[in-house]
Every structure is written in C-alpha cells, then in structure tokens.
mmCIF file of C-alpha atoms in Angstrom:
data_model
loop_
_atom_site.group_PDB
_atom_site.id
_atom_site.type_symbol
_atom_site.label_atom_id
_atom_site.label_comp_id
_atom_site.label_asym_id
_atom_site.label_seq_id
_atom_site.Cartn_x
_atom_site.Cartn_y
_atom_site.Cartn_z
ATOM 1 C CA UNK A 11 174.061 220.281 72.420
ATOM 2 C CA UNK A 12 175.550 218.504 69.144
ATOM 3 C CA UNK A 13 173.393 215.489 67.683
ATOM 4 C CA UNK A 14 173.749 213.773 64.546
ATOM 5 C CA UNK A 15 171.395 212.093 61.870
ATOM 6 C CA UNK A 16 172.610 209.063 60.604
ATOM 7 C CA UNK A 17 171.039 207.030 58.081
ATOM 8 C CA UNK A 18 170.768 203.948 56.716
ATOM 9 C CA UNK A 19 172.496 203.968 53.835
ATOM 10 C CA UNK A 20 175.790 205.335 55.826
ATOM 11 C CA UNK A 21 175.107 208.986 55.653
ATOM 12 C CA UNK A 22 175.880 211.239 58.688
ATOM 13 C CA UNK A 23 174.521 214.973 59.306
ATOM 14 C CA UNK A 24 175.633 217.029 61.862
ATOM 15 C CA UNK A 25 173.157 219.820 63.612
ATOM 16 C CA UNK A 26 172.169 221.575 67.082
ATOM 17 C CA UNK A 27 169.806 219.444 69.279
ATOM 18 C CA UNK A 28 166.533 220.864 70.486
ATOM 19 C CA UNK A 29 163.361 219.514 71.696
ATOM 20 C CA UNK A 30 163.710 216.026 74.365
ATOM 21 C CA UNK A 31 166.904 215.010 74.614
ATOM 22 C CA UNK A 32 167.042 211.252 73.766
ATOM 23 C CA UNK A 33 168.203 209.211 71.379
ATOM 24 C CA UNK A 34 165.471 208.256 68.481
ATOM 25 C CA UNK A 35 165.288 205.535 65.669
ATOM 26 C CA UNK A 36 162.394 205.735 62.758
ATOM 27 C CA UNK A 37 161.142 205.814 59.565
ATOM 28 C CA UNK A 38 162.866 209.411 57.940
ATOM 29 C CA UNK A 39 160.691 211.124 55.461
ATOM 30 C CA UNK A 40 159.986 214.626 54.778
ATOM 31 C CA UNK A 41 156.959 216.840 54.251
ATOM 32 C CA UNK A 42 156.822 220.064 51.848
ATOM 33 C CA UNK A 43 154.236 221.769 54.160
ATOM 34 C CA UNK A 44 155.185 225.580 55.038
ATOM 35 C CA UNK A 45 153.315 226.145 57.533
ATOM 36 C CA UNK A 46 151.461 223.375 60.227
ATOM 37 C CA UNK A 47 154.700 222.081 61.968
ATOM 38 C CA UNK A 48 151.971 221.054 64.840
ATOM 39 C CA UNK A 49 149.465 219.793 63.197
ATOM 40 C CA UNK A 50 152.266 217.672 61.339
ATOM 41 C CA UNK A 51 154.163 216.354 64.178
ATOM 42 C CA UNK A 52 150.963 215.537 66.519
ATOM 43 C CA UNK A 53 149.287 213.650 63.138
ATOM 44 C CA UNK A 54 149.609 210.046 64.287
ATOM 45 C CA UNK A 55 149.834 208.832 60.685
ATOM 46 C CA UNK A 56 153.444 209.846 61.277
ATOM 47 C CA UNK A 57 153.818 207.155 64.136
ATOM 48 C CA UNK A 58 157.497 205.973 64.273
ATOM 49 C CA UNK A 59 158.577 208.482 61.271
ATOM 50 C CA UNK A 60 161.382 210.779 61.780
ATOM 51 C CA UNK A 61 160.281 214.390 60.097
ATOM 52 C CA UNK A 62 161.897 216.211 58.014
ATOM 53 C CA UNK A 63 160.235 219.387 57.234
ATOM 54 C CA UNK A 64 161.653 221.356 53.648
ATOM 55 C CA UNK A 65 160.498 224.893 54.774
ATOM 56 C CA UNK A 66 163.435 226.135 56.442
ATOM 57 C CA UNK A 67 162.038 227.886 59.400
ATOM 58 C CA UNK A 68 159.996 226.431 62.437
ATOM 59 C CA UNK A 69 158.250 227.512 65.725
ATOM 60 C CA UNK A 70 158.210 231.094 64.530
ATOM 61 C CA UNK A 71 154.683 230.667 65.748
ATOM 62 C CA UNK A 72 154.674 228.465 68.474
ATOM 63 C CA UNK A 73 152.288 226.189 69.298
ATOM 64 C CA UNK A 74 149.064 226.507 70.877
ATOM 65 C CA UNK A 75 146.142 223.682 71.908
ATOM 66 C CA UNK A 76 143.671 223.881 69.403
ATOM 67 C CA UNK A 77 145.897 222.889 66.895
ATOM 68 C CA UNK A 78 146.860 219.332 68.400
ATOM 69 C CA UNK A 79 145.725 216.575 66.136
ATOM 70 C CA UNK A 80 145.965 214.122 69.007
ATOM 71 C CA UNK A 81 147.253 214.525 72.616
ATOM 72 C CA UNK A 82 149.807 212.224 72.343
ATOM 73 C CA UNK A 83 151.694 212.447 69.475
ATOM 74 C CA UNK A 84 153.780 209.254 68.698
ATOM 75 C CA UNK A 85 156.072 210.969 65.907
ATOM 76 C CA UNK A 86 159.839 209.814 66.446
ATOM 77 C CA UNK A 87 161.602 213.064 65.919
ATOM 78 C CA UNK A 88 162.093 216.492 64.130
ATOM 79 C CA UNK A 89 164.649 217.422 61.640
ATOM 80 C CA UNK A 90 164.929 221.071 60.227
ATOM 81 C CA UNK A 91 167.318 223.457 58.752
ATOM 82 C CA UNK A 92 166.593 226.216 61.177
ATOM 83 C CA UNK A 93 164.677 226.692 64.967
ATOM 84 C CA UNK A 94 162.859 230.486 65.443
ATOM 85 C CA UNK A 95 165.129 232.056 68.440
ATOM 86 C CA UNK A 96 161.669 234.136 68.959
ATOM 87 C CA UNK A 97 158.116 232.613 68.403
ATOM 88 C CA UNK A 98 155.675 235.245 68.660
ATOM 89 C CA UNK A 99 151.710 234.907 67.729
ATOM 90 C CA UNK A 100 148.521 236.033 69.729
ATOM 91 C CA UNK A 101 147.505 232.463 70.163
ATOM 92 C CA UNK A 102 150.759 231.275 71.139
ATOM 93 C CA UNK A 103 150.802 229.081 74.518
ATOM 94 C CA UNK A 104 154.550 226.865 74.719
ATOM 95 C CA UNK A 105 157.804 227.520 72.214
ATOM 96 C CA UNK A 106 157.912 224.490 70.126
ATOM 97 C CA UNK A 107 161.124 223.307 71.539
ATOM 98 C CA UNK A 108 159.627 223.222 74.799
ATOM 99 C CA UNK A 109 156.433 221.503 73.376
ATOM 100 C CA UNK A 110 158.709 218.570 71.833
ATOM 101 C CA UNK A 111 160.337 218.419 75.159
ATOM 102 C CA UNK A 112 157.378 217.392 76.838
ATOM 103 C CA UNK A 113 156.046 215.286 74.070
ATOM 104 C CA UNK A 114 159.144 213.370 74.754
ATOM 105 C CA UNK A 115 159.886 214.298 70.672
ATOM 106 C CA UNK A 116 164.413 214.855 69.972
ATOM 107 C CA UNK A 117 164.653 217.381 66.942
ATOM 108 C CA UNK A 118 167.704 218.463 64.570
ATOM 109 C CA UNK A 119 168.584 221.798 63.131
ATOM 110 C CA UNK A 120 171.307 222.868 61.092
ATOM 111 C CA UNK A 121 170.677 220.281 58.840
ATOM 112 C CA UNK A 122 170.858 221.166 55.088
ATOM 113 C CA UNK A 123 167.877 219.956 54.493
ATOM 114 C CA UNK A 124 167.450 220.321 51.353
ATOM 115 C CA UNK A 125 170.359 217.568 50.562
ATOM 116 C CA UNK A 126 168.557 215.659 52.835
ATOM 117 C CA UNK A 127 165.485 215.843 50.989
ATOM 118 C CA UNK A 128 166.893 215.296 47.773
ATOM 119 C CA UNK A 129 168.428 212.119 49.423
ATOM 120 C CA UNK A 130 165.317 210.455 50.002
ATOM 121 C CA UNK A 131 163.646 211.493 46.444
ATOM 122 C CA UNK A 132 166.448 209.795 44.733
ATOM 123 C CA UNK A 133 166.976 206.455 47.488
ATOM 124 C CA UNK A 134 163.406 206.226 48.973
ATOM 125 C CA UNK A 135 163.013 206.539 52.669
ATOM 126 C CA UNK A 136 165.087 204.558 54.556
ATOM 127 C CA UNK A 137 165.758 204.321 58.304
ATOM 128 C CA UNK A 138 167.716 207.101 60.487
ATOM 129 C CA UNK A 139 168.227 207.925 64.221
ATOM 130 C CA UNK A 140 168.931 211.222 65.878
ATOM 131 C CA UNK A 141 171.785 210.789 68.447
ATOM 132 C CA UNK A 142 173.998 212.627 70.413
ATOM 133 C CA UNK A 143 177.361 214.057 68.798
ATOM 134 C CA UNK A 144 179.237 211.927 71.790
ATOM 135 C CA UNK A 145 177.926 208.687 70.731
ATOM 136 C CA UNK A 146 179.931 205.889 69.056
ATOM 137 C CA UNK A 147 179.436 206.028 65.407
ATOM 138 C CA UNK A 148 180.478 202.815 64.347
ATOM 139 C CA UNK A 149 177.610 201.452 67.196
ATOM 140 C CA UNK A 150 175.239 203.939 66.669
ATOM 141 C CA UNK A 151 174.981 202.601 62.870
ATOM 142 C CA UNK A 152 175.099 198.893 64.152
ATOM 143 C CA UNK A 153 171.905 199.659 66.020
ATOM 144 C CA UNK A 154 170.175 201.492 62.938
ATOM 145 C CA UNK A 155 171.352 198.362 61.206
ATOM 146 C CA UNK A 156 169.875 195.666 63.783
ATOM 147 C CA UNK A 157 166.554 197.796 63.821
ATOM 148 C CA UNK A 158 163.487 196.352 62.457
ATOM 149 C CA UNK A 159 160.674 199.043 61.969
ATOM 150 C CA UNK A 160 157.105 197.615 62.446
ATOM 151 C CA UNK A 161 154.160 198.146 59.712
ATOM 152 C CA UNK A 162 152.227 197.403 62.103
ATOM 153 C CA UNK A 163 151.211 200.575 63.755
ATOM 154 C CA UNK A 164 147.362 201.271 63.871
ATOM 155 C CA UNK A 165 147.192 199.738 67.671
ATOM 156 C CA UNK A 166 149.813 201.948 68.817
ATOM 157 C CA UNK A 167 147.598 205.025 68.358
ATOM 158 C CA UNK A 168 144.102 203.840 68.243
ATOM 159 C CA UNK A 169 141.774 204.354 70.999
ATOM 160 C CA UNK A 170 140.884 201.169 73.016
ATOM 161 C CA UNK A 171 137.582 202.285 74.428
ATOM 162 C CA UNK A 172 134.766 204.052 72.865
ATOM 163 C CA UNK A 173 134.254 207.331 73.305
ATOM 164 C CA UNK A 174 131.677 210.130 71.906
ATOM 165 C CA UNK A 175 131.988 213.296 70.279
ATOM 166 C CA UNK A 176 128.360 214.585 70.745
ATOM 167 C CA UNK A 177 125.708 216.491 68.896
ATOM 168 C CA UNK A 178 122.131 216.528 67.569
ATOM 169 C CA UNK A 179 122.328 215.147 63.918
ATOM 170 C CA UNK A 180 123.565 212.429 62.108
ATOM 171 C CA UNK A 181 124.548 209.262 64.081
ATOM 172 C CA UNK A 182 128.161 208.550 62.524
ATOM 173 C CA UNK A 183 130.198 205.698 63.746
ATOM 174 C CA UNK A 184 133.809 207.226 63.397
ATOM 175 C CA UNK A 185 136.548 203.778 63.222
ATOM 176 C CA UNK A 186 139.813 205.184 65.022
ATOM 177 C CA UNK A 187 143.041 203.880 63.243
ATOM 178 C CA UNK A 188 144.756 206.927 64.414
ATOM 179 C CA UNK A 189 141.758 209.751 63.759
ATOM 180 C CA UNK A 190 143.399 213.428 63.234
ATOM 181 C CA UNK A 191 140.986 215.901 65.401
ATOM 182 C CA UNK A 192 140.301 217.689 62.207
ATOM 183 C CA UNK A 193 137.963 215.042 61.217
ATOM 184 C CA UNK A 194 136.147 214.989 64.494
ATOM 185 C CA UNK A 195 136.348 219.117 63.896
ATOM 186 C CA UNK A 196 134.187 218.886 60.615
ATOM 187 C CA UNK A 197 131.977 216.216 61.826
ATOM 188 C CA UNK A 198 130.801 218.591 65.046
ATOM 189 C CA UNK A 199 131.010 221.625 62.544
ATOM 190 C CA UNK A 200 128.096 219.717 61.097
ATOM 191 C CA UNK A 201 126.333 218.495 64.410
ATOM 192 C CA UNK A 202 127.191 214.899 63.789
ATOM 193 C CA UNK A 203 126.365 212.629 67.039
ATOM 194 C CA UNK A 204 129.796 210.432 66.833
ATOM 195 C CA UNK A 205 130.671 208.197 68.581
ATOM 196 C CA UNK A 206 134.642 206.649 67.939
ATOM 197 C CA UNK A 207 135.251 203.310 67.978
ATOM 198 C CA UNK A 208 138.353 201.656 68.483
ATOM 199 C CA UNK A 209 139.950 200.022 65.268
ATOM 200 C CA UNK A 210 139.423 196.377 66.460
ATOM 201 C CA UNK A 211 135.927 197.168 66.307
ATOM 202 C CA UNK A 212 133.849 194.087 64.201
ATOM 203 C CA UNK A 213 130.296 194.442 62.122
ATOM 204 C CA UNK A 214 128.255 193.659 65.091
ATOM 205 C CA UNK A 215 129.640 196.213 67.289
ATOM 206 C CA UNK A 216 129.099 199.041 64.482
ATOM 207 C CA UNK A 217 125.172 197.726 63.407
ATOM 208 C CA UNK A 218 123.918 197.352 67.370
ATOM 209 C CA UNK A 219 124.816 201.298 67.499
ATOM 210 C CA UNK A 220 122.519 201.723 64.601
ATOM 211 C CA UNK A 221 124.543 204.323 63.586
ATOM 212 C CA UNK A 222 123.317 206.195 59.929
ATOM 213 C CA UNK A 223 126.828 205.946 58.136
ATOM 214 C CA UNK A 224 130.855 205.123 59.034
ATOM 215 C CA UNK A 225 133.655 207.022 58.849
ATOM 216 C CA UNK A 226 137.106 205.331 58.299
ATOM 217 C CA UNK A 227 139.723 207.689 59.887
ATOM 218 C CA UNK A 228 143.509 207.921 58.687
ATOM 219 C CA UNK A 229 146.576 206.023 60.392
ATOM 220 C CA UNK A 230 149.483 204.679 60.226
ATOM 221 C CA UNK A 231 151.621 201.766 58.556
ATOM 222 C CA UNK A 232 151.004 199.150 55.865
ATOM 223 C CA UNK A 233 146.866 198.712 54.773
ATOM 224 C CA UNK A 234 148.240 195.038 54.159
ATOM 225 C CA UNK A 235 148.299 194.209 57.831
ATOM 226 C CA UNK A 236 144.437 195.454 58.490
ATOM 227 C CA UNK A 237 143.186 192.050 57.460
ATOM 228 C CA UNK A 238 140.443 192.423 60.392
ATOM 229 C CA UNK A 239 139.408 195.581 59.475
ATOM 230 C CA UNK A 240 139.248 195.298 55.994
ATOM 231 C CA UNK A 241 136.758 192.061 56.430
ATOM 232 C CA UNK A 242 134.572 194.275 58.818
ATOM 233 C CA UNK A 243 134.292 197.161 55.775
ATOM 234 C CA UNK A 244 133.339 194.311 53.152
ATOM 235 C CA UNK A 245 130.685 193.729 55.428
ATOM 236 C CA UNK A 246 129.727 197.352 56.760
ATOM 237 C CA UNK A 247 129.821 198.843 53.326
ATOM 238 C CA UNK A 248 126.596 196.021 52.539
ATOM 239 C CA UNK A 249 124.937 197.775 55.227
ATOM 240 C CA UNK A 250 125.650 201.151 55.995
ATOM 241 C CA UNK A 251 127.398 204.317 53.533
ATOM 242 C CA UNK A 252 130.839 204.362 54.316
ATOM 243 C CA UNK A 253 133.043 206.844 53.588
ATOM 244 C CA UNK A 254 137.182 206.463 53.943
ATOM 245 C CA UNK A 255 139.999 209.017 54.553
ATOM 246 C CA UNK A 256 143.715 208.307 53.593
ATOM 247 C CA UNK A 257 144.175 204.404 55.574
ATOM 248 C CA UNK A 258 140.579 204.266 55.469
ATOM 249 C CA UNK A 259 140.367 204.731 52.098
ATOM 250 C CA UNK A 260 143.319 202.081 51.549
ATOM 251 C CA UNK A 261 141.136 199.577 53.561
ATOM 252 C CA UNK A 262 138.203 200.595 51.831
ATOM 253 C CA UNK A 263 140.227 199.512 47.872
ATOM 254 C CA UNK A 264 141.044 195.975 49.646
ATOM 255 C CA UNK A 265 137.926 195.635 50.743
ATOM 256 C CA UNK A 266 136.610 194.938 47.214
ATOM 257 C CA UNK A 267 139.810 193.553 46.004
ATOM 258 C CA UNK A 268 142.045 195.968 45.136
ATOM 259 C CA UNK A 269 145.824 195.514 46.285
ATOM 260 C CA UNK A 270 148.108 198.626 47.474
ATOM 261 C CA UNK A 271 151.665 199.399 47.560
ATOM 262 C CA UNK A 272 154.975 200.951 49.458
ATOM 263 C CA UNK A 273 155.779 204.172 47.405
ATOM 264 C CA UNK A 274 159.274 205.497 47.079
ATOM 265 C CA UNK A 275 159.036 208.292 49.113
ATOM 266 C CA UNK A 276 155.225 208.936 49.520
ATOM 267 C CA UNK A 277 153.206 211.775 49.652
ATOM 268 C CA UNK A 278 153.565 214.238 52.610
ATOM 269 C CA UNK A 279 152.472 218.208 52.576
ATOM 270 C CA UNK A 280 149.650 220.539 52.035
ATOM 271 C CA UNK A 281 150.108 221.689 48.448
ATOM 272 C CA UNK A 282 149.108 218.399 46.239
ATOM 273 C CA UNK A 283 147.235 218.700 43.467
ATOM 274 C CA UNK A 284 143.983 216.789 42.546
ATOM 275 C CA UNK A 285 141.874 216.245 39.729
ATOM 276 C CA UNK A 286 138.326 215.117 40.333
ATOM 277 C CA UNK A 287 138.155 213.029 37.237
ATOM 278 C CA UNK A 288 134.464 213.431 36.649
ATOM 279 C CA UNK A 289 134.733 217.122 36.195
ATOM 280 C CA UNK A 290 138.127 218.095 35.756
ATOM 281 C CA UNK A 291 138.543 220.212 38.663
ATOM 282 C CA UNK A 292 141.379 220.653 40.269
ATOM 283 C CA UNK A 293 142.123 220.914 44.142
ATOM 284 C CA UNK A 294 144.946 221.271 46.165
ATOM 285 C CA UNK A 295 144.796 219.142 48.639
ATOM 286 C CA UNK A 296 146.702 217.949 52.205
ATOM 287 C CA UNK A 297 148.450 214.595 52.145
ATOM 288 C CA UNK A 298 150.255 212.184 54.102
ATOM 289 C CA UNK A 299 150.705 208.712 53.280
ATOM 290 C CA UNK A 300 153.312 206.461 51.792
ATOM 291 C CA UNK A 301 151.088 203.089 50.683
ATOM 292 C CA UNK A 302 148.991 203.588 48.006
ATOM 293 C CA UNK A 303 146.268 201.460 45.726
ATOM 294 C CA UNK A 304 147.374 199.657 43.206
ATOM 295 C CA UNK A 305 145.407 201.305 39.922
ATOM 296 C CA UNK A 306 145.904 197.761 38.101
ATOM 297 C CA UNK A 307 144.279 196.019 40.878
ATOM 298 C CA UNK A 308 141.129 197.906 40.728
ATOM 299 C CA UNK A 309 138.057 195.866 39.483
ATOM 300 C CA UNK A 310 136.043 198.296 37.329
ATOM 301 C CA UNK A 311 132.896 195.966 37.593
ATOM 302 C CA UNK A 312 133.125 197.334 41.462
ATOM 303 C CA UNK A 313 135.159 200.365 41.839
ATOM 304 C CA UNK A 314 135.392 203.845 40.003
ATOM 305 C CA UNK A 315 138.590 205.914 40.521
ATOM 306 C CA UNK A 316 136.951 209.481 41.275
ATOM 307 C CA UNK A 317 140.480 211.683 42.105
ATOM 308 C CA UNK A 318 143.933 211.046 40.534
ATOM 309 C CA UNK A 319 147.097 213.291 41.660
ATOM 310 C CA UNK A 320 148.236 215.290 38.736
ATOM 311 C CA UNK A 321 152.219 215.103 39.721
ATOM 312 C CA UNK A 322 152.590 211.060 39.367
ATOM 313 C CA UNK A 323 148.874 209.905 38.505
ATOM 314 C CA UNK A 324 148.317 208.243 42.208
ATOM 315 C CA UNK A 325 145.059 206.731 42.812
ATOM 316 C CA UNK A 326 143.635 209.684 45.211
ATOM 317 C CA UNK A 327 139.554 208.713 45.147
ATOM 318 C CA UNK A 328 137.264 205.578 44.906
ATOM 319 C CA UNK A 329 134.194 205.096 44.957
ATOM 320 C CA UNK A 330 131.653 201.972 44.804
ATOM 321 C CA UNK A 331 129.699 200.974 41.545
ATOM 322 C CA UNK A 332 126.918 199.408 43.687
ATOM 323 C CA UNK A 333 127.410 200.082 47.587
ATOM 324 C CA UNK A 334 127.039 203.443 49.115
ATOM 325 C CA UNK A 335 130.917 203.791 49.580
ATOM 326 C CA UNK A 336 133.376 206.219 48.661
ATOM 327 C CA UNK A 337 137.169 207.270 50.180
ATOM 328 C CA UNK A 338 139.775 209.640 48.888
ATOM 329 C CA UNK A 339 143.461 209.212 49.751
ATOM 330 C CA UNK A 340 144.000 212.911 50.884
ATOM 331 C CA UNK A 341 142.826 214.418 53.838
ATOM 332 C CA UNK A 342 139.805 216.962 53.222
ATOM 333 C CA UNK A 343 139.603 218.072 56.917
ATOM 334 C CA UNK A 344 143.137 219.572 56.191
ATOM 335 C CA UNK A 345 144.696 220.998 59.213
ATOM 336 C CA UNK A 346 147.039 222.282 58.181
ATOM 337 C CA UNK A 347 146.358 223.181 54.462
ATOM 338 C CA UNK A 348 143.911 224.306 51.917
ATOM 339 C CA UNK A 349 140.204 223.251 52.417
ATOM 340 C CA UNK A 350 139.199 222.768 48.695
ATOM 341 C CA UNK A 351 138.085 219.242 49.341
ATOM 342 C CA UNK A 352 136.258 220.076 52.792
ATOM 343 C CA UNK A 353 132.445 219.686 50.923
ATOM 344 C CA UNK A 354 133.405 216.052 50.936
ATOM 345 C CA UNK A 355 131.868 215.510 54.545
ATOM 346 C CA UNK A 356 128.802 217.486 53.127
ATOM 347 C CA UNK A 357 128.902 214.168 50.139
ATOM 348 C CA UNK A 358 129.121 211.833 53.005
ATOM 349 C CA UNK A 359 125.945 213.208 54.965
ATOM 350 C CA UNK A 360 124.005 214.029 51.662
ATOM 351 C CA UNK A 361 124.639 210.248 50.602
ATOM 352 C CA UNK A 362 123.089 209.068 53.788
ATOM 353 C CA UNK A 363 120.335 211.132 53.487
ATOM 354 C CA UNK A 364 119.960 209.873 49.951
ATOM 355 C CA UNK A 365 119.961 206.406 51.303
ATOM 356 C CA UNK A 366 117.256 206.777 53.897
ATOM 357 C CA UNK A 367 114.993 208.410 50.747
ATOM 358 C CA UNK A 368 115.491 205.136 48.892
ATOM 359 C CA UNK A 369 114.782 202.791 51.640
ATOM 360 C CA UNK A 370 111.539 205.037 52.121
ATOM 361 C CA UNK A 371 110.547 204.646 48.282
ATOM 362 C CA UNK A 372 111.467 200.527 48.388
#
C-alpha cells in the first residue's frame, strides 16, 4: 500500500502505508526520542499533529495497555523510516500497526526521516498530509493549502466531566488541558486523592472542593487562546499552591503577565538537557511543546526563572516570588524518558505542607 507524505512547501515523500487506511492532515513535527513511541502517539499534546520519529525503527516491542497516556489519542499520523516486521516483548499485547488501525491513525514508513527532519529544522513546522499514492497530487495540494489548522485544541482533548483518581492523603485538583496518565500515576504513587476537572473549571469550582493544591496539566495548542484558564489561575494562585506542567507552565506565566510565542520547530523528545539555575544541576528531560514563554516579558518582581534549556536558552521553569506557585515546561513525569526531575512532584507536596504550617503559625 503506497502512500505519499506531502508538505505545504510542495515537497513529496513516497513510502509504504501502515495503520489506519485513511488520509489525514496536520502539523508535521518531529521527536528525537529513541523509544516510547506508544506514549508519544497517545500523548494528547500531539493532537492534530503528524508525528515524525527520528529513531529509524518503530514497533519492535509492540504496544501494551500499561503505556497508554490517553485512551483516545488525537495524533493525526505517524511517519517513520521502518516498521518492525516482527515485534516481541513479554509485556506486548498488540502490534503497532494494528493498534494504529484500531485508533484510526494512519502511518507511512520508508521515508527518509533524516532529510525530512532537516527540512523541518530549517523551514520550521509546516502543514502536511498523508494520502494514498493513487490520489491526485494537484488536488491534494490544493486541499492542503486551503486547510486551516486550529490552535484551539484543549476542548478536543479535555475531559467534559470531573472524575476522581482516589487516594487517602493530600487532596489535589488537577485541571485537565490534555493530561498524560503518567501525571496521574505520579500522584497516585504518592497516595494523593486527586479530582480531575475540565479545562473550563473556574476558581469557584476549585475552591468549593477545598483542595490542598492545584496541578495544571500539559495539553496542546496555543496558550494565548486560554484566556479563561489564565484568569482562573491568576485568581487561584492567591489561595492555593499551584504546580504547572507544559501548557500549565505557559498558562501560569501568562497569568502573571508574561507572553508566549510559537517556536520554529519546538522541543519534542526525551533527551533535552535543562539547567536548574539555583544549583547548576543538569537534568535530562522529556519535552513536547511548540510554544514557549518569552523571557523578555517576564516581570522579575513577580516571577523567577528557575530552569533553562541548555541548547537554546528557552525558559523551562518559573517560580512566583509571592505565592506558592511554580511550573516547568518539561515533563517531570517523563513516560517515556529519564526520571531526573520526578522529585518536582515531591516539591509540590512539600510546598503544600509548608503553606499549611505557615497558616497554622499565622
């Protein structure tokens, strides 16, 4: 089954199809992760994107239920150099091609992913489509050029109703902008009693639950579109400890007057080095973001930059000077990736304890 990957600049890549037998259109982005293809494909931060894997082989260890990051992924397509003909692993429950077929995600292999990634690095992310080789190319390009990709994606991936992730210790409200299951796993590992709320939750919705703290999850799209969530965070940080991850980090920054911008090709992968500015400690992190906080827009009277990306100096973490609120652009939950920053969840819970002590002693 031959397919084409076509790009908005007129480029055509020819390859072999796998996964769902449908055409698709999305923003073409690349990830540098050497493993974790299932976690990446099911990460809701990849909603409406065609995901290019720089690792040359996919599917060699199959797919299993434990490694889902969402049960209904919204990734638009997968591009790779080669799909393993034989997959084997003691945890394997399905093959990658069959999994993608079941999830309605088309794929194309046999692509020169090195050349494609170099193009995306030089030109930046762009629109693309995976089509059948029998389709009329002129018509396909006309459709691609006419397609407008939305940056308002959180409504597509967020839960519509509250639900619990039960525990017996601290009460945490998690705002779902496209939450990864690994964040829920980290909270469960600390026996937190978590209530997941939709992205539309107001400060009043949160406060009436009397939580100990609020976690702002990852998610897709442009943070500039999240005006209601920004207003909610601006209010809630005055009352409760706040921890933001990825999109949650950008929303916390915007809630305190900072601006965000769209990156040329973003950070996607599981090997991004980040410096903890206070200590000089270097950690390798899992990242998936196409937007970032503009360092020039940060008010030093409100926010401290706590973490910085070593390769390009992108702001990777902030902390509020006056409220118990902090956030990171990377994923301390990893999944997949190194666990260098997983102790940030413990820092969040410790911050909650410190706030309780301060209130008791006040």
